[in-house]
PDB file of C-alpha atoms in Angstrom:
ATOM      1  CA  UNK A   6      82.723 120.948  81.309  1.00 44.00           C
ATOM      2  CA  UNK A   7      82.506 117.192  81.741  1.00 49.00           C
ATOM      3  CA  UNK A   8      86.081 116.178  81.015  1.00 52.00           C
ATOM      4  CA  UNK A   9      85.115 113.733  78.672  1.00 53.00           C
ATOM      5  CA  UNK A  10      88.543 113.214  77.259  1.00 56.00           C
ATOM      6  CA  UNK A  11      92.208 113.409  78.710  1.00 61.00           C
ATOM      7  CA  UNK A  12      92.891 116.788  76.794  1.00 66.00           C
ATOM      8  CA  UNK A  13      91.421 118.957  79.301  1.00 76.00           C
ATOM      9  CA  UNK A  14      92.367 117.471  82.808  1.00 81.00           C
ATOM     10  CA  UNK A  15      94.995 120.301  83.286  1.00 84.00           C
ATOM     11  CA  UNK A  16      92.542 122.668  82.373  1.00 84.00           C
ATOM     12  CA  UNK A  17      90.146 121.499  85.065  1.00 86.00           C
ATOM     13  CA  UNK A  18      93.061 121.429  87.661  1.00 90.00           C
ATOM     14  CA  UNK A  19      93.759 125.127  86.978  1.00 89.00           C
ATOM     15  CA  UNK A  20      90.123 126.108  87.055  1.00 88.00           C
ATOM     16  CA  UNK A  21      89.768 124.569  90.499  1.00 88.00           C
ATOM     17  CA  UNK A  22      92.978 126.143  91.609  1.00 91.00           C
ATOM     18  CA  UNK A  23      91.881 129.576  90.582  1.00 90.00           C
ATOM     19  CA  UNK A  24      88.627 129.084  92.189  1.00 89.00           C
ATOM     20  CA  UNK A  25      90.379 128.138  95.413  1.00 87.00           C
ATOM     21  CA  UNK A  26      92.611 131.204  94.918  1.00 87.00           C
ATOM     22  CA  UNK A  27      89.667 133.423  94.458  1.00 87.00           C
ATOM     23  CA  UNK A  28      87.934 132.246  97.573  1.00 81.00           C
ATOM     24  CA  UNK A  29      90.752 132.006  99.813  1.00 78.00           C
ATOM     25  CA  UNK A  30      90.839 131.635 102.943  1.00 84.00           C
ATOM     26  CA  UNK A  31      87.431 130.535 103.106  1.00 85.00           C
ATOM     27  CA  UNK A  32      88.063 127.372 101.240  1.00 89.00           C
ATOM     28  CA  UNK A  33      89.155 124.259 103.304  1.00 90.00           C
ATOM     29  CA  UNK A  34      88.497 121.498 100.812  1.00 94.00           C
ATOM     30  CA  UNK A  35      87.712 120.581  97.242  1.00 93.00           C
ATOM     31  CA  UNK A  36      84.818 118.213  96.677  1.00 94.00           C
ATOM     32  CA  UNK A  37      84.263 115.324  94.144  1.00 94.00           C
ATOM     33  CA  UNK A  38      81.343 112.769  93.576  1.00 93.00           C
ATOM     34  CA  UNK A  39      82.134 109.332  92.072  1.00 96.00           C
ATOM     35  CA  UNK A  40      78.562 107.837  91.400  1.00 97.00           C
ATOM     36  CA  UNK A  41      78.323 104.613  89.545  1.00 98.00           C
ATOM     37  CA  UNK A  42      74.568 104.127  89.940  1.00 97.00           C
ATOM     38  CA  UNK A  43      72.678 103.361  86.636  1.00 95.00           C
ATOM     39  CA  UNK A  44      70.783 106.669  86.795  1.00 95.00           C
ATOM     40  CA  UNK A  45      73.798 108.730  87.211  1.00 96.00           C
ATOM     41  CA  UNK A  46      76.002 106.766  84.727  1.00 96.00           C
ATOM     42  CA  UNK A  47      73.144 107.510  82.092  1.00 94.00           C
ATOM     43  CA  UNK A  48      73.468 111.154  82.229  1.00 93.00           C
ATOM     44  CA  UNK A  49      75.630 113.205  79.396  1.00 88.00           C
ATOM     45  CA  UNK A  50      79.221 113.338  80.737  1.00 86.00           C
ATOM     46  CA  UNK A  51      78.749 111.039  83.717  1.00 91.00           C
ATOM     47  CA  UNK A  52      80.305 107.887  82.393  1.00 92.00           C
ATOM     48  CA  UNK A  53      82.862 106.305  84.491  1.00 94.00           C
ATOM     49  CA  UNK A  54      86.009 107.519  82.451  1.00 92.00           C
ATOM     50  CA  UNK A  55      84.709 111.107  82.638  1.00 90.00           C
ATOM     51  CA  UNK A  56      83.943 110.716  86.204  1.00 93.00           C
ATOM     52  CA  UNK A  57      87.327 109.324  86.973  1.00 94.00           C
ATOM     53  CA  UNK A  58      89.029 112.246  85.197  1.00 91.00           C
ATOM     54  CA  UNK A  59      87.074 114.753  87.369  1.00 92.00           C
ATOM     55  CA  UNK A  60      88.041 112.819  90.454  1.00 95.00           C
ATOM     56  CA  UNK A  61      91.872 112.661  89.536  1.00 94.00           C
ATOM     57  CA  UNK A  62      91.859 116.513  88.587  1.00 93.00           C
ATOM     58  CA  UNK A  63      90.219 117.170  91.978  1.00 95.00           C
ATOM     59  CA  UNK A  64      92.902 115.114  93.841  1.00 96.00           C
ATOM     60  CA  UNK A  65      95.579 117.103  91.833  1.00 95.00           C
ATOM     61  CA  UNK A  66      94.101 120.397  92.749  1.00 94.00           C
ATOM     62  CA  UNK A  67      93.808 119.424  96.425  1.00 96.00           C
ATOM     63  CA  UNK A  68      97.368 118.280  96.377  1.00 96.00           C
ATOM     64  CA  UNK A  69      98.696 121.343  94.756  1.00 95.00           C
ATOM     65  CA  UNK A  70      96.659 123.724  97.061  1.00 94.00           C
ATOM     66  CA  UNK A  71      97.392 121.545 100.144  1.00 94.00           C
ATOM     67  CA  UNK A  72      93.746 121.193 100.742  1.00 95.00           C
ATOM     68  CA  UNK A  73      91.593 118.174 101.882  1.00 96.00           C
ATOM     69  CA  UNK A  74      89.837 116.269  99.295  1.00 97.00           C
ATOM     70  CA  UNK A  75      86.234 115.743 100.311  1.00 97.00           C
ATOM     71  CA  UNK A  76      84.810 112.780  98.346  1.00 96.00           C
ATOM     72  CA  UNK A  77      81.484 110.898  98.176  1.00 96.00           C
ATOM     73  CA  UNK A  78      80.707 107.675  96.367  1.00 96.00           C
ATOM     74  CA  UNK A  79      77.780 105.979  95.340  1.00 96.00           C
ATOM     75  CA  UNK A  80      75.993 103.195  95.375  1.00 96.00           C
ATOM     76  CA  UNK A  81      76.441 102.336  98.916  1.00 93.00           C
ATOM     77  CA  UNK A  82      76.104  99.025 100.576  1.00 92.00           C
ATOM     78  CA  UNK A  83      72.292  99.295 100.479  1.00 90.00           C
ATOM     79  CA  UNK A  84      72.427  98.458  96.749  1.00 93.00           C
ATOM     80  CA  UNK A  85      73.884  95.029  97.449  1.00 91.00           C
ATOM     81  CA  UNK A  86      71.782  91.903  97.440  1.00 86.00           C
ATOM     82  CA  UNK A  87      70.710  90.930 101.018  1.00 80.00           C
ATOM     83  CA  UNK A  88      72.265  88.143 103.034  1.00 67.00           C
ATOM     84  CA  UNK A  89      70.156  85.216 104.258  1.00 61.00           C
ATOM     85  CA  UNK A  90      70.191  85.334 108.156  1.00 54.00           C
ATOM     86  CA  UNK A  91      71.757  81.834 108.014  1.00 52.00           C
ATOM     87  CA  UNK A  92      74.995  83.462 106.426  1.00 48.00           C
ATOM     88  CA  UNK A  93      75.339  86.505 108.644  1.00 53.00           C
ATOM     89  CA  UNK A  94      77.428  84.679 111.398  1.00 56.00           C
ATOM     90  CA  UNK A  95      80.289  82.227 111.362  1.00 54.00           C
ATOM     91  CA  UNK A  96      82.829  81.101 108.786  1.00 53.00           C
ATOM     92  CA  UNK A  97      80.302  81.680 105.733  1.00 55.00           C
ATOM     93  CA  UNK A  98      80.053  85.249 106.656  1.00 64.00           C
ATOM     94  CA  UNK A  99      83.178  86.589 104.903  1.00 68.00           C
ATOM     95  CA  UNK A 100      82.506  84.486 101.841  1.00 74.00           C
ATOM     96  CA  UNK A 101      78.881  85.638 101.735  1.00 73.00           C
ATOM     97  CA  UNK A 102      80.119  89.351 101.798  1.00 78.00           C
ATOM     98  CA  UNK A 103      82.641  88.628  99.081  1.00 83.00           C
ATOM     99  CA  UNK A 104      80.056  87.124  96.760  1.00 84.00           C
ATOM    100  CA  UNK A 105      77.374  89.954  97.510  1.00 86.00           C
ATOM    101  CA  UNK A 106      80.049  92.453  96.676  1.00 92.00           C
ATOM    102  CA  UNK A 107      81.971  91.012  93.741  1.00 92.00           C
ATOM    103  CA  UNK A 108      81.495  92.665  90.346  1.00 93.00           C
ATOM    104  CA  UNK A 109      78.762  95.000  91.738  1.00 95.00           C
ATOM    105  CA  UNK A 110      78.916  98.886  90.957  1.00 96.00           C
ATOM    106  CA  UNK A 111      79.683  99.083  94.752  1.00 96.00           C
ATOM    107  CA  UNK A 112      82.691  97.113  94.343  1.00 96.00           C
ATOM    108  CA  UNK A 113      83.653  98.937  91.274  1.00 97.00           C
ATOM    109  CA  UNK A 114      83.438 102.362  92.719  1.00 97.00           C
ATOM    110  CA  UNK A 115      85.475 101.351  95.909  1.00 96.00           C
ATOM    111  CA  UNK A 116      88.267  99.939  93.862  1.00 96.00           C
ATOM    112  CA  UNK A 117      88.468 102.885  91.357  1.00 97.00           C
ATOM    113  CA  UNK A 118      88.667 105.423  94.332  1.00 97.00           C
ATOM    114  CA  UNK A 119      91.176 103.132  96.180  1.00 95.00           C
ATOM    115  CA  UNK A 120      93.422 103.283  92.892  1.00 96.00           C
ATOM    116  CA  UNK A 121      93.257 106.913  92.658  1.00 96.00           C
ATOM    117  CA  UNK A 122      93.668 107.533  96.356  1.00 97.00           C
ATOM    118  CA  UNK A 123      96.923 105.369  96.214  1.00 96.00           C
ATOM    119  CA  UNK A 124      98.420 107.131  93.050  1.00 96.00           C
ATOM    120  CA  UNK A 125      97.701 110.540  94.615  1.00 96.00           C
ATOM    121  CA  UNK A 126      99.283 109.649  97.845  1.00 97.00           C
ATOM    122  CA  UNK A 127     102.458 108.683  96.020  1.00 97.00           C
ATOM    123  CA  UNK A 128     102.525 112.213  94.653  1.00 97.00           C
ATOM    124  CA  UNK A 129     101.177 114.091  97.832  1.00 97.00           C
ATOM    125  CA  UNK A 130     101.867 111.695 100.765  1.00 97.00           C
ATOM    126  CA  UNK A 131     100.580 114.114 103.278  1.00 96.00           C
ATOM    127  CA  UNK A 132      97.128 114.770 101.688  1.00 97.00           C
ATOM    128  CA  UNK A 133      94.244 114.713 103.845  1.00 97.00           C
ATOM    129  CA  UNK A 134      91.024 112.783 102.402  1.00 98.00           C
ATOM    130  CA  UNK A 135      87.661 113.139 103.948  1.00 97.00           C
ATOM    131  CA  UNK A 136      85.351 110.364 102.637  1.00 96.00           C
ATOM    132  CA  UNK A 137      81.924 111.856 103.478  1.00 95.00           C
ATOM    133  CA  UNK A 138      78.686 110.500 103.604  1.00 92.00           C
ATOM    134  CA  UNK A 139      80.016 106.940 104.046  1.00 94.00           C
ATOM    135  CA  UNK A 140      77.206 104.402 103.125  1.00 91.00           C
ATOM    136  CA  UNK A 141      79.516 101.269 102.647  1.00 93.00           C
ATOM    137  CA  UNK A 142      80.006  98.273 104.560  1.00 93.00           C
ATOM    138  CA  UNK A 143      81.809  98.758 107.925  1.00 92.00           C
ATOM    139  CA  UNK A 144      84.331  96.106 107.272  1.00 92.00           C
ATOM    140  CA  UNK A 145      85.455  98.047 104.134  1.00 94.00           C
ATOM    141  CA  UNK A 146      85.665 101.417 106.030  1.00 94.00           C
ATOM    142  CA  UNK A 147      87.675  99.867 108.545  1.00 95.00           C
ATOM    143  CA  UNK A 148      90.074  98.398 106.137  1.00 94.00           C
ATOM    144  CA  UNK A 149      90.409 101.688 104.214  1.00 94.00           C
ATOM    145  CA  UNK A 150      91.122 103.484 107.409  1.00 95.00           C
ATOM    146  CA  UNK A 151      93.630 101.004 108.469  1.00 96.00           C
ATOM    147  CA  UNK A 152      95.492 101.087 104.990  1.00 94.00           C
ATOM    148  CA  UNK A 153      95.976 104.789 105.223  1.00 95.00           C
ATOM    149  CA  UNK A 154      95.507 105.960 108.780  1.00 94.00           C
ATOM    150  CA  UNK A 155      97.311 109.214 108.473  1.00 96.00           C
ATOM    151  CA  UNK A 156      95.398 110.473 105.606  1.00 96.00           C
ATOM    152  CA  UNK A 157      91.794 109.220 105.609  1.00 97.00           C
ATOM    153  CA  UNK A 158      88.932 110.372 107.594  1.00 96.00           C
ATOM    154  CA  UNK A 159      85.404 109.085 107.166  1.00 96.00           C
ATOM    155  CA  UNK A 160      82.109 110.861 107.726  1.00 94.00           C
ATOM    156  CA  UNK A 161      79.009 108.633 108.229  1.00 87.00           C
ATOM    157  CA  UNK A 162      75.979 109.082 106.408  1.00 70.00           C
ATOM    158  CA  UNK A 163      73.084 109.496 108.597  1.00 64.00           C
TER     159      UNK A 163
END
């Protein structure tokens, strides 16, 4: 189901754990998307809150089963407004990036995932996270890796 309320999160965790158990030892990770594109948010059961419930349930199942959590987020950096060439270098570059990112769905998805990751790592400090198909800004990827180097692996989108 879509996990449109908090009442069924534990059921979703248990369903994931049962699926892992039934398919062991071939399961090496559990996967979740967090997609804040307008097209995806417009689908039934794909509002931000429902997606965050599924993400938290997937993190919990990964932690309980000692599996890697595989994660993909959208939109990527290509959704951001372009930077004028005059602002790409020098002191204005950092401010320009902040202005392009602030308040965008790209920023929201990164902040929401970061919050869930930090909450989950408090409970499961050895959890491994594979952020697959990274399509964000390199500076954000480096910052994330530096903040949790023992837990995070990033796969680049080709």
